[in-house]
PDB file of C-alpha atoms in Angstrom:
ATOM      1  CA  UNK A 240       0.000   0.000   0.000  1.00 86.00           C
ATOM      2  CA  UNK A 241       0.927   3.331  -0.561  1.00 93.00           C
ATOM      3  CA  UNK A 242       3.377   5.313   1.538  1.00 96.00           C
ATOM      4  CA  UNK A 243       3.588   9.006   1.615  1.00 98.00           C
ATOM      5  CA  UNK A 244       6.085  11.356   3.172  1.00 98.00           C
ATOM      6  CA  UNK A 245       5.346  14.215   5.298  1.00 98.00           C
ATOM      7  CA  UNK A 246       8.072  16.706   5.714  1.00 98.00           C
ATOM      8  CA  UNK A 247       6.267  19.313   7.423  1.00 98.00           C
ATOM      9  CA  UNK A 248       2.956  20.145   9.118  1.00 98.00           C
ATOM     10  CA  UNK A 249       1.982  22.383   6.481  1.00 98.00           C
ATOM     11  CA  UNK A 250       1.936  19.587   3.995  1.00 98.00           C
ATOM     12  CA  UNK A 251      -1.383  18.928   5.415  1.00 98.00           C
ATOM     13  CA  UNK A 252      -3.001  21.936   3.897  1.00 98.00           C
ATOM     14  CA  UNK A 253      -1.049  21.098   0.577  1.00 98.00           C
ATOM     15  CA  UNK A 254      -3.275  19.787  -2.082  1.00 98.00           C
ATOM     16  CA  UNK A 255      -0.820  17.710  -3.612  1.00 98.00           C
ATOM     17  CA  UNK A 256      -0.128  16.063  -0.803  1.00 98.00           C
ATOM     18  CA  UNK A 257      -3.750  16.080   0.315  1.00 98.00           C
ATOM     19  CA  UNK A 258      -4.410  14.441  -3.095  1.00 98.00           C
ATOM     20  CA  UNK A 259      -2.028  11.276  -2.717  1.00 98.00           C
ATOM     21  CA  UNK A 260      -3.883  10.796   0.805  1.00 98.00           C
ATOM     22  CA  UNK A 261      -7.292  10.694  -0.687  1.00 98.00           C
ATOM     23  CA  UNK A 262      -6.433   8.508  -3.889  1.00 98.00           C
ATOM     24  CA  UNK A 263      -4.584   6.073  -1.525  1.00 98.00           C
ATOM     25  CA  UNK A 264      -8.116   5.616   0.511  1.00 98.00           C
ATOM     26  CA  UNK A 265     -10.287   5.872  -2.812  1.00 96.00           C
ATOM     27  CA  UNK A 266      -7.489   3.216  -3.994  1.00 96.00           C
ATOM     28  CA  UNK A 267      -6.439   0.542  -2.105  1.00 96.00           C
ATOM     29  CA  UNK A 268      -8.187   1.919   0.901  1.00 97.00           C
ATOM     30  CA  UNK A 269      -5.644   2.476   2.926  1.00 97.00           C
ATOM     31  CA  UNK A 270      -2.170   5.204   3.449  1.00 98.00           C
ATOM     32  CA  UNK A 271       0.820   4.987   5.708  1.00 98.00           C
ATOM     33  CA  UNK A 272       2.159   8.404   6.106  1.00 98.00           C
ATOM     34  CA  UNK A 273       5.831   9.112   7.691  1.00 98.00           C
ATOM     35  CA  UNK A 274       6.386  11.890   9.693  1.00 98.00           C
ATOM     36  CA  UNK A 275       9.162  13.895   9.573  1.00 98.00           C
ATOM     37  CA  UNK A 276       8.342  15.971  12.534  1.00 98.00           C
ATOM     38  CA  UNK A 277       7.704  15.607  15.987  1.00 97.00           C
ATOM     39  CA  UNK A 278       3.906  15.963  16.335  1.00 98.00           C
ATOM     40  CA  UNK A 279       2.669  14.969  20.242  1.00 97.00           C
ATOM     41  CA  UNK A 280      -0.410  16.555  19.672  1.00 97.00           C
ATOM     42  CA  UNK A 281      -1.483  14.926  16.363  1.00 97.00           C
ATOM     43  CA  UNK A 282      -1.645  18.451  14.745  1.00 97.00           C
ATOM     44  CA  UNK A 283      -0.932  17.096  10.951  1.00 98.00           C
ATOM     45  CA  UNK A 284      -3.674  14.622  11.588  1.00 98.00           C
ATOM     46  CA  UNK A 285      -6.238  17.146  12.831  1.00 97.00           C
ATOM     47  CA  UNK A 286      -5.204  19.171   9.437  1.00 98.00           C
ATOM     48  CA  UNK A 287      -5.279  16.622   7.427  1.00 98.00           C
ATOM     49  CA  UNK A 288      -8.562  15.822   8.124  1.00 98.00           C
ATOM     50  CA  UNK A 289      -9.752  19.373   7.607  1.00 98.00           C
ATOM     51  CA  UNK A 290      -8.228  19.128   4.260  1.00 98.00           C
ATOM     52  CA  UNK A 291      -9.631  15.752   3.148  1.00 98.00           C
ATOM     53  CA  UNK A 292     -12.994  17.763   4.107  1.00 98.00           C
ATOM     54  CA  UNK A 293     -12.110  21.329   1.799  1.00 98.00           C
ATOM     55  CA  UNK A 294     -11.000  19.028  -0.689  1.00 98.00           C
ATOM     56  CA  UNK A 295     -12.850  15.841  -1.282  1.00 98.00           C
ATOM     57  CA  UNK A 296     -16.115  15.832   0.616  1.00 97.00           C
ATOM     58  CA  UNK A 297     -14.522  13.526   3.524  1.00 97.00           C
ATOM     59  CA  UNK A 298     -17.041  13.825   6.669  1.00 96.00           C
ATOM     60  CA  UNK A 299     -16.534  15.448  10.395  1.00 96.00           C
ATOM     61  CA  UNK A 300     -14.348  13.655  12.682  1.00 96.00           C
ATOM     62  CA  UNK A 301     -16.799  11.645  15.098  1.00 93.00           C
ATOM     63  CA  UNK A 302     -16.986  12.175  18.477  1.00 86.00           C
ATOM     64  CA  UNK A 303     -15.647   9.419  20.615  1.00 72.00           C
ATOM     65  CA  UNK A 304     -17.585   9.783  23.548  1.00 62.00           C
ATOM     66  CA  UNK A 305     -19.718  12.008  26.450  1.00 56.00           C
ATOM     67  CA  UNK A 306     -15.971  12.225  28.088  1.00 62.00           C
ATOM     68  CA  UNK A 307     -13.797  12.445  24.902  1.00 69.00           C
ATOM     69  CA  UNK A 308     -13.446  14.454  21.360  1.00 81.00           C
ATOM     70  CA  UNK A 309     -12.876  12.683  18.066  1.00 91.00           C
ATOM     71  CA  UNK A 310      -9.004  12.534  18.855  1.00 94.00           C
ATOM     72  CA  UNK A 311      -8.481   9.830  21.694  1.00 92.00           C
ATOM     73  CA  UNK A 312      -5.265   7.897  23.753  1.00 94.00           C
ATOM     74  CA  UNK A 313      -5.376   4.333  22.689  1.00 93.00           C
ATOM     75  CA  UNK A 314      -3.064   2.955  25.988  1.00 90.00           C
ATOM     76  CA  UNK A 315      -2.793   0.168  28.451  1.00 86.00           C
ATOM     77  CA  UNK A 316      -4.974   0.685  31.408  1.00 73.00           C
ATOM     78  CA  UNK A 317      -5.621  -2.140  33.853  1.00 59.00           C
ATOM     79  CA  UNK A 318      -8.577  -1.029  34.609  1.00 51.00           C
ATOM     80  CA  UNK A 319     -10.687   1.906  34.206  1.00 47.00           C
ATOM     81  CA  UNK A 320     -11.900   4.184  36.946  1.00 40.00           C
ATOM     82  CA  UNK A 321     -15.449   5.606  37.601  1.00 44.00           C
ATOM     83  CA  UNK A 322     -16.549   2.721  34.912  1.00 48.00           C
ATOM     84  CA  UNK A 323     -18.212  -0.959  35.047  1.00 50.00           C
ATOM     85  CA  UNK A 324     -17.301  -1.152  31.984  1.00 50.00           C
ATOM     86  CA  UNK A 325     -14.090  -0.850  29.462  1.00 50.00           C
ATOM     87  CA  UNK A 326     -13.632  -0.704  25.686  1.00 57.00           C
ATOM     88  CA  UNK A 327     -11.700  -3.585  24.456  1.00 57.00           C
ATOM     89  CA  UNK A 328      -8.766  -1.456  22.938  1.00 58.00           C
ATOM     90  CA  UNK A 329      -8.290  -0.313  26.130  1.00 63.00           C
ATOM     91  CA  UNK A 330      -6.881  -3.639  27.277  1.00 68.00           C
ATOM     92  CA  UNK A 331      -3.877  -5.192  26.408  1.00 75.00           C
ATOM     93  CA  UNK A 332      -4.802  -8.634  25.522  1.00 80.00           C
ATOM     94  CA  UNK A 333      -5.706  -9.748  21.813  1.00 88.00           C
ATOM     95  CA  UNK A 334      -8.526  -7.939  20.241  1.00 91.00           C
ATOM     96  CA  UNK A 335      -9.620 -10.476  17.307  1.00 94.00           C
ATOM     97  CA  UNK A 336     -10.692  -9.942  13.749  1.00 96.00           C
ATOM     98  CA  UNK A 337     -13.328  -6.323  13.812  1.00 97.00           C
ATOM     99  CA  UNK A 338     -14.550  -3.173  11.859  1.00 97.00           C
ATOM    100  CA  UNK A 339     -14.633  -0.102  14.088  1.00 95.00           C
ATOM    101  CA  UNK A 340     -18.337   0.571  15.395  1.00 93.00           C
ATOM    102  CA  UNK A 341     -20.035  -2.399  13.756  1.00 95.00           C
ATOM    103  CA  UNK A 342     -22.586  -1.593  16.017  1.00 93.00           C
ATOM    104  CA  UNK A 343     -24.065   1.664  14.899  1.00 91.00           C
ATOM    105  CA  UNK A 344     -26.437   2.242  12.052  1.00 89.00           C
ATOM    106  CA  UNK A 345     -23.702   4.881  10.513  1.00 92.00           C
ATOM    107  CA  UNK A 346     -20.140   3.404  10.948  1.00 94.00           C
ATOM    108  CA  UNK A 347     -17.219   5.811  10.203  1.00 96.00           C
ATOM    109  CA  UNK A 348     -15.651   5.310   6.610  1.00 95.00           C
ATOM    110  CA  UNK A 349     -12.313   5.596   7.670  1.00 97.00           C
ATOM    111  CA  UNK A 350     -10.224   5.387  10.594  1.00 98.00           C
ATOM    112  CA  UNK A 351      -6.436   6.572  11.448  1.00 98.00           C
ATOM    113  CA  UNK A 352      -3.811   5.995  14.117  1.00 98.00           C
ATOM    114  CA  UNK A 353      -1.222   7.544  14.899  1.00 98.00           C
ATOM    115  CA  UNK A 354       1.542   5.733  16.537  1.00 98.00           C
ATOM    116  CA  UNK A 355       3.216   8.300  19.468  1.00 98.00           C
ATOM    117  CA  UNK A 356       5.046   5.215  21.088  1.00 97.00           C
ATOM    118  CA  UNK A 357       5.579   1.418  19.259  1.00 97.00           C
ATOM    119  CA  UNK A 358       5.464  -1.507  21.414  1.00 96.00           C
ATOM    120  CA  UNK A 359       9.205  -2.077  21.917  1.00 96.00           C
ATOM    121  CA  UNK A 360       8.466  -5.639  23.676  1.00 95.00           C
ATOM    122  CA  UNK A 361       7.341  -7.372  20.872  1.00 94.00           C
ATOM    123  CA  UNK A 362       3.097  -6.975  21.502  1.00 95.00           C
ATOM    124  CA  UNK A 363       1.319  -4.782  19.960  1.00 94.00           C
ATOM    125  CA  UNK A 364       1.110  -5.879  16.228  1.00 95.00           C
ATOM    126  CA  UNK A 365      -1.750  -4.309  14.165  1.00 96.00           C
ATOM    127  CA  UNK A 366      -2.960  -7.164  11.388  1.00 96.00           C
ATOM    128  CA  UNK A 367      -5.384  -6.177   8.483  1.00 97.00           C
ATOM    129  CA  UNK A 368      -7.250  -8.125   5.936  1.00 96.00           C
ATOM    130  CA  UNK A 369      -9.162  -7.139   2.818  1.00 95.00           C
ATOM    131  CA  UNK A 370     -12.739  -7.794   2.662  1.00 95.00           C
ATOM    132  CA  UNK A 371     -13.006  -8.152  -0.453  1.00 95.00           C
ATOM    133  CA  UNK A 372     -10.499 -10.698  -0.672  1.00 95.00           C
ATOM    134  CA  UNK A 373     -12.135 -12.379   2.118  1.00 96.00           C
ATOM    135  CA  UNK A 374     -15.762 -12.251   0.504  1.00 96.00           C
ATOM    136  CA  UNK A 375     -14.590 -13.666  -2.684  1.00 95.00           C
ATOM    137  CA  UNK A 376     -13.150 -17.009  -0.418  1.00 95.00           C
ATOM    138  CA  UNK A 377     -17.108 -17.995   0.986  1.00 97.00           C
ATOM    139  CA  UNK A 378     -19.063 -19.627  -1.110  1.00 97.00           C
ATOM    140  CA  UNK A 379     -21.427 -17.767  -3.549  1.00 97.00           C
ATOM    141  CA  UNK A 380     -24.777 -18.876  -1.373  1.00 98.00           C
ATOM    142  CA  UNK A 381     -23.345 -17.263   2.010  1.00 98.00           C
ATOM    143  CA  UNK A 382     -21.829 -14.491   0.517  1.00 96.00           C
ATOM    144  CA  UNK A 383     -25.212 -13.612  -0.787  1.00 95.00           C
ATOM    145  CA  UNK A 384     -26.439 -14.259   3.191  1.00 97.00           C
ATOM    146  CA  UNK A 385     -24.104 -11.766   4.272  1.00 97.00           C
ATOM    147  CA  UNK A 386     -26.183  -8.846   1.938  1.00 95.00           C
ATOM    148  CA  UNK A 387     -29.486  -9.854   3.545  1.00 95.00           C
ATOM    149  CA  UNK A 388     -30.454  -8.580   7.038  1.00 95.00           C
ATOM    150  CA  UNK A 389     -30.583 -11.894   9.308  1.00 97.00           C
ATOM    151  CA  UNK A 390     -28.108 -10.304  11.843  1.00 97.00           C
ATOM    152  CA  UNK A 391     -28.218  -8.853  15.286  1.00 97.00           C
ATOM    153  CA  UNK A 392     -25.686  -6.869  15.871  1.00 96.00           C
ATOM    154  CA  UNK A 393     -25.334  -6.173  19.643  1.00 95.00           C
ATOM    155  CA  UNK A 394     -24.445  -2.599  20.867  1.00 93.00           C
ATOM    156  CA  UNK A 395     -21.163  -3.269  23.633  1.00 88.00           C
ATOM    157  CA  UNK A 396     -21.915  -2.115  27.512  1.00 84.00           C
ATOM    158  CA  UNK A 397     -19.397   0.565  27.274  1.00 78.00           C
ATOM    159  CA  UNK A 398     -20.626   2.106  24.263  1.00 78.00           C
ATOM    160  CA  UNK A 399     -24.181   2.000  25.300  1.00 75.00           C
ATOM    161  CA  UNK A 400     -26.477   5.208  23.839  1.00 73.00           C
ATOM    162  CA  UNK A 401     -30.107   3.882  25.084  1.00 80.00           C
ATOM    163  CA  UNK A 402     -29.857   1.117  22.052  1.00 86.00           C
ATOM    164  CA  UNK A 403     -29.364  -2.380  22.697  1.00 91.00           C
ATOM    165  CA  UNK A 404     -28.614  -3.963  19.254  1.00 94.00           C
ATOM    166  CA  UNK A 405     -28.990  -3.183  15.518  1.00 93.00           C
ATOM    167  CA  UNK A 406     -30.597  -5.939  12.896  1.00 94.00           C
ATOM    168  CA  UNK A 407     -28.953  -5.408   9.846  1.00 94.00           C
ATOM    169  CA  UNK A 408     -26.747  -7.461   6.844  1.00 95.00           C
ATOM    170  CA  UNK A 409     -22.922  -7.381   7.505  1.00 97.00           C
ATOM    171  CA  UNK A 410     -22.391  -6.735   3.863  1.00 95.00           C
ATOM    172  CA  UNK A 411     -23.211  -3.860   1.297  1.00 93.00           C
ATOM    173  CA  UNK A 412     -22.211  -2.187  -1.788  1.00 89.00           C
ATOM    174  CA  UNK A 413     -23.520   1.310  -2.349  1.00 82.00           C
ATOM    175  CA  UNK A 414     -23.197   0.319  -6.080  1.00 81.00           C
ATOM    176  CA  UNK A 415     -22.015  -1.825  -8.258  1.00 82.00           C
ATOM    177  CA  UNK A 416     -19.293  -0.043  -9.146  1.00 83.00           C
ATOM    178  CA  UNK A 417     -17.710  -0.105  -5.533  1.00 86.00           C
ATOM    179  CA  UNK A 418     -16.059  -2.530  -3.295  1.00 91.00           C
ATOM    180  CA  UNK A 419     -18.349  -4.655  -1.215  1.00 93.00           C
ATOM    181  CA  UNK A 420     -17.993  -3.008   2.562  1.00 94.00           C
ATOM    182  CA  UNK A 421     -18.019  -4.899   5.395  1.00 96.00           C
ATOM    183  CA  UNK A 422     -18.870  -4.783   9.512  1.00 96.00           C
ATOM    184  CA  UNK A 423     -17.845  -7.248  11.997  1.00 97.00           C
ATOM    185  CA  UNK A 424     -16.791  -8.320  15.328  1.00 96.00           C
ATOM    186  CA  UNK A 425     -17.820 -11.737  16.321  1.00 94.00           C
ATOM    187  CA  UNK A 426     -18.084 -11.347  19.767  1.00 94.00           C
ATOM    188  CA  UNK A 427     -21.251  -9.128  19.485  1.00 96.00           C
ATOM    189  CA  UNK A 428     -23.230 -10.851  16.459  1.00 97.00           C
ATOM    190  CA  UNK A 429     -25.558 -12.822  16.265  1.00 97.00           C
ATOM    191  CA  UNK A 430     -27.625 -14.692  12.941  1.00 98.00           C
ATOM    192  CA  UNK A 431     -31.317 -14.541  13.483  1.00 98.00           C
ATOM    193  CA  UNK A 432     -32.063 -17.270  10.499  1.00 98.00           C
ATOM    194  CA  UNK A 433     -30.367 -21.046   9.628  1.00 98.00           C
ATOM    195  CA  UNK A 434     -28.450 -19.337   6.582  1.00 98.00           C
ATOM    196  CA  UNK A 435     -27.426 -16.541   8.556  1.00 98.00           C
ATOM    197  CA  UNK A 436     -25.601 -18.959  11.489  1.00 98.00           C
ATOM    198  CA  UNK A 437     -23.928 -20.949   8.163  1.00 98.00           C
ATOM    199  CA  UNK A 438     -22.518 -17.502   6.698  1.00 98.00           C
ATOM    200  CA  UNK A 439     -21.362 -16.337   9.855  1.00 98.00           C
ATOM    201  CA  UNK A 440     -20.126 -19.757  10.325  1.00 98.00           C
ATOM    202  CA  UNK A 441     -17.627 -19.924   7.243  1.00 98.00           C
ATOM    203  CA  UNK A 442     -16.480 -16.348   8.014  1.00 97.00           C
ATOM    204  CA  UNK A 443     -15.538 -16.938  11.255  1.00 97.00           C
ATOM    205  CA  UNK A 444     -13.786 -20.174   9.743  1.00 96.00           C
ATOM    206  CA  UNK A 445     -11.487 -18.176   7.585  1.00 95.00           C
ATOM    207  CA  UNK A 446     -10.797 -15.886   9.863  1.00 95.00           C
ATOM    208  CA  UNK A 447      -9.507 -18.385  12.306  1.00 93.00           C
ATOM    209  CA  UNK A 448      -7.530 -19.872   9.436  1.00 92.00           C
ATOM    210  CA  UNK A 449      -5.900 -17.278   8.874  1.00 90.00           C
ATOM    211  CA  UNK A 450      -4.987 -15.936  12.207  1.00 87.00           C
ATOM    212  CA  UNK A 451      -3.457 -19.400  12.988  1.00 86.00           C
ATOM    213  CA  UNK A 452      -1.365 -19.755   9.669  1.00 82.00           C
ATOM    214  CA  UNK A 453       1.485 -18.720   8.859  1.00 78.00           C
ATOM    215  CA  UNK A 454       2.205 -16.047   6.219  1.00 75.00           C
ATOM    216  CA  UNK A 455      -2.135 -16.302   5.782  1.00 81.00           C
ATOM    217  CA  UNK A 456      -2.356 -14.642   2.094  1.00 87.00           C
ATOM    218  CA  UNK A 457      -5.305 -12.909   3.447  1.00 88.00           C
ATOM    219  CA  UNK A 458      -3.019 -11.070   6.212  1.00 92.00           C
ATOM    220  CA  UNK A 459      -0.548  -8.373   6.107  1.00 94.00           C
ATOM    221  CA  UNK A 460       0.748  -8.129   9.724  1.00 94.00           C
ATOM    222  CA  UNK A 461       2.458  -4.620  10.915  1.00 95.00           C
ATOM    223  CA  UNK A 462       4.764  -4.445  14.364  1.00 94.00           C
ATOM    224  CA  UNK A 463       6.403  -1.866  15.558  1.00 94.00           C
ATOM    225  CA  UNK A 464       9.075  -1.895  12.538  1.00 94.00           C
ATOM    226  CA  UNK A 465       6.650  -1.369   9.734  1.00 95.00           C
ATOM    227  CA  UNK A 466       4.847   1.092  12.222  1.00 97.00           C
ATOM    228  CA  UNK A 467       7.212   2.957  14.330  1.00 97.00           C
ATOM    229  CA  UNK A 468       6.705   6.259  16.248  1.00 98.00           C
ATOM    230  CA  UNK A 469       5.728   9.070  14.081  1.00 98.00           C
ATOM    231  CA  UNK A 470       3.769   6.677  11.756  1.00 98.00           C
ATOM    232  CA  UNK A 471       0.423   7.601  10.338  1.00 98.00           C
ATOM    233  CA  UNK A 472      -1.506   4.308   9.246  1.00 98.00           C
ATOM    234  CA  UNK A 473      -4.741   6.091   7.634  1.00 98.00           C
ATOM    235  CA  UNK A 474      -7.598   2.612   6.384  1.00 98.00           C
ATOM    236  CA  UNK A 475     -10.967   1.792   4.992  1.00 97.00           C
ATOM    237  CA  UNK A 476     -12.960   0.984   8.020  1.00 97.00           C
ATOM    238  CA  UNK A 477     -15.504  -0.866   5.827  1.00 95.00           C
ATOM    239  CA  UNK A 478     -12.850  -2.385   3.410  1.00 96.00           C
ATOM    240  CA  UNK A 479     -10.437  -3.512   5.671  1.00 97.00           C
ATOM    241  CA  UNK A 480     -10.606  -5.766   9.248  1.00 97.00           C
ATOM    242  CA  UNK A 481      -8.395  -5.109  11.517  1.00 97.00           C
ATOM    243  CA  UNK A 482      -7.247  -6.656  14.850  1.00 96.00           C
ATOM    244  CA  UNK A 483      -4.747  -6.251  17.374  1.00 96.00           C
ATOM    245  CA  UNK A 484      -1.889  -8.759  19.144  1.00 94.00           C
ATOM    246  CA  UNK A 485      -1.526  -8.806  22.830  1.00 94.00           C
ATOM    247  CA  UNK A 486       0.591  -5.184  24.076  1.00 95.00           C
ATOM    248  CA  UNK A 487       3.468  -6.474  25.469  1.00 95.00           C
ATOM    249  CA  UNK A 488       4.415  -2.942  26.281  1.00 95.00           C
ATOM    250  CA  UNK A 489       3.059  -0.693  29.046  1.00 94.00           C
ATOM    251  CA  UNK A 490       3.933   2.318  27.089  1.00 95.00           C
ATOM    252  CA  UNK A 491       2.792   1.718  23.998  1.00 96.00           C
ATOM    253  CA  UNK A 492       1.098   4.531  22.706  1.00 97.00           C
ATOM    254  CA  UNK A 493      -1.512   5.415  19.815  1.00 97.00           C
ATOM    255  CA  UNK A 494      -3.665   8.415  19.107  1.00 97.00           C
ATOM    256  CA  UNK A 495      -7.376   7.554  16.765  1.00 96.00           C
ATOM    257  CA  UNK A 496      -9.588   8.873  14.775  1.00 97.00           C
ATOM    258  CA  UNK A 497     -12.683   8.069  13.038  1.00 97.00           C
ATOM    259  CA  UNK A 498     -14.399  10.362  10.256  1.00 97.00           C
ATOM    260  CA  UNK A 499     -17.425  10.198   7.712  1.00 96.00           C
ATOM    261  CA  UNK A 500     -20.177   8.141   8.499  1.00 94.00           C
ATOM    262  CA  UNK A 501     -21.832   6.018   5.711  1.00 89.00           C
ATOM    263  CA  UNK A 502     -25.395   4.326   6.793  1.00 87.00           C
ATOM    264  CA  UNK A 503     -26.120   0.649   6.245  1.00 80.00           C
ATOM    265  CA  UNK A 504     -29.617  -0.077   5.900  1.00 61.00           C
ATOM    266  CA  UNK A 505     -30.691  -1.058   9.917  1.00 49.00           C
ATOM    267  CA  UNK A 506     -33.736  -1.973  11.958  1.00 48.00           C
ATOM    268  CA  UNK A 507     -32.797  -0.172  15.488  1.00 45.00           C
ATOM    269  CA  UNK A 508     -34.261  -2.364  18.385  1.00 42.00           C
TER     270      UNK A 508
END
């Protein structure tokens, strides 16, 4: 995938370089940009997202939560304070196969991280996977499942808004000439019909497979040498899953953002 260099903070109000951002995500669906600069407070991010915005009809940044803007600390914590409950990324154990916010009716279109301190222990290692490699692997019969609505979707404790789960598909394509989108985490779905359960079934399969295999064609793995401090890993939230090793390091370190919601077609319960 394509990397881009970033020299300066103002080369997040150039066009040019605004451009290569944008076709990257139209593209492939995903951008790793280098910084040149120190940047603790994610200011080329923030500007870059403005810019992506003036230039290209990108959505807002979302808002993370009651407590927190759209930019938030992705750290270790133990546990959390004041809170019965804790968002798995959060944590440092492994945080399987997932789209960001599978469970709301208008999941963000893109997501971006940007790496303030690599696990240095050996943890830490962000995977990704291409859905649309993945979809063309299932059989024709459950990847036409996977378009219908037979799935409850349920809405996580710690992100709870007064909704307890979503019934939707897990698949769409807002036409035929783009890439089929995706939303999943398994942990929190659940097929209401017999051909639903079998779709989920064989996705869950290859998943599996290829989290256990070695050098998985479906996965590209990146640790802290493909994504060191000062990395900006920009992806697809819909066109790429992502998931997480166990941190290894205390201090590992990661600043997120989502933008642009895009609707799926849901039945809010």
């Amino acid at each position: 995938f394509p990397e881009i260099a970033a020299n300066g903070l103002n080369d997040a109000l150039d066009r040019t370089h605004v451009n290569a951002v944008n076709n990257a995500l139209r593209g492939p669906g995903i951008a790793l940009v280098n910084l040149a600069f120190s940047d603790p407070n994610s200011n080329y991010l923030e500007h870059l997202l403005q810019s992506l915005g003036r230039y290209h009809k990108h959505g807002p940044a979302i808002t993370h939560s009651a407590t927190c803007g759209a930019f938030w600390d992705v750290r270790p914590k133990e546990k959390v304070f004041n809170s019965k409950h804790q968002a798995r990324s959060e944590g440092t154990g492994l945080f399987p196969w997932h789209t960001d916010c599978s469970y709301e009716s208008q999941p963000p279109q893109y997501f971006a991280l940007h790496v303030l301190h690599a696990d240095q222990c050996g943890g830490g290692t962000l995977s990704i996977l291409n859905a649309t490699q993945l979809v063309e692997e299932l059989e024709p019969h459950n990847r036409e499942t996977l378009f219908r609505p037979e799935f409850s979707i349920i809405v996580p404790p710690e992100f709870d808004k007064g909704i307890t789960s979503i019934v939707g598909s897990l698949l769409t394509r807002p036409s035929h000439q783009d890439p089929v989108r995706i939303r999943f985490r398994a942990d929190i779905v659940q097929p209401l019909t017999p051909a639903a359960d079998e779709a989920l079934q064989a996705v869950r399969g290859l998943l599996e497979r290829s989290s256990r295999t070695e050098g998985d064609h479906l996965r590209t793995n990146l640790t802290s040498q493909q994504l060191p401090a000062g990395s900006v890993i920009l992806i697809d939230n819909g066109r790429w899953l992502h998931s997480r090793s166990e941190v290894k390091d205390n201090r590992r370190h990661l600043r997120r953002v989502r933008w642009d919601r895009q609707s799926f077609s849901d039945l809010v319960e």
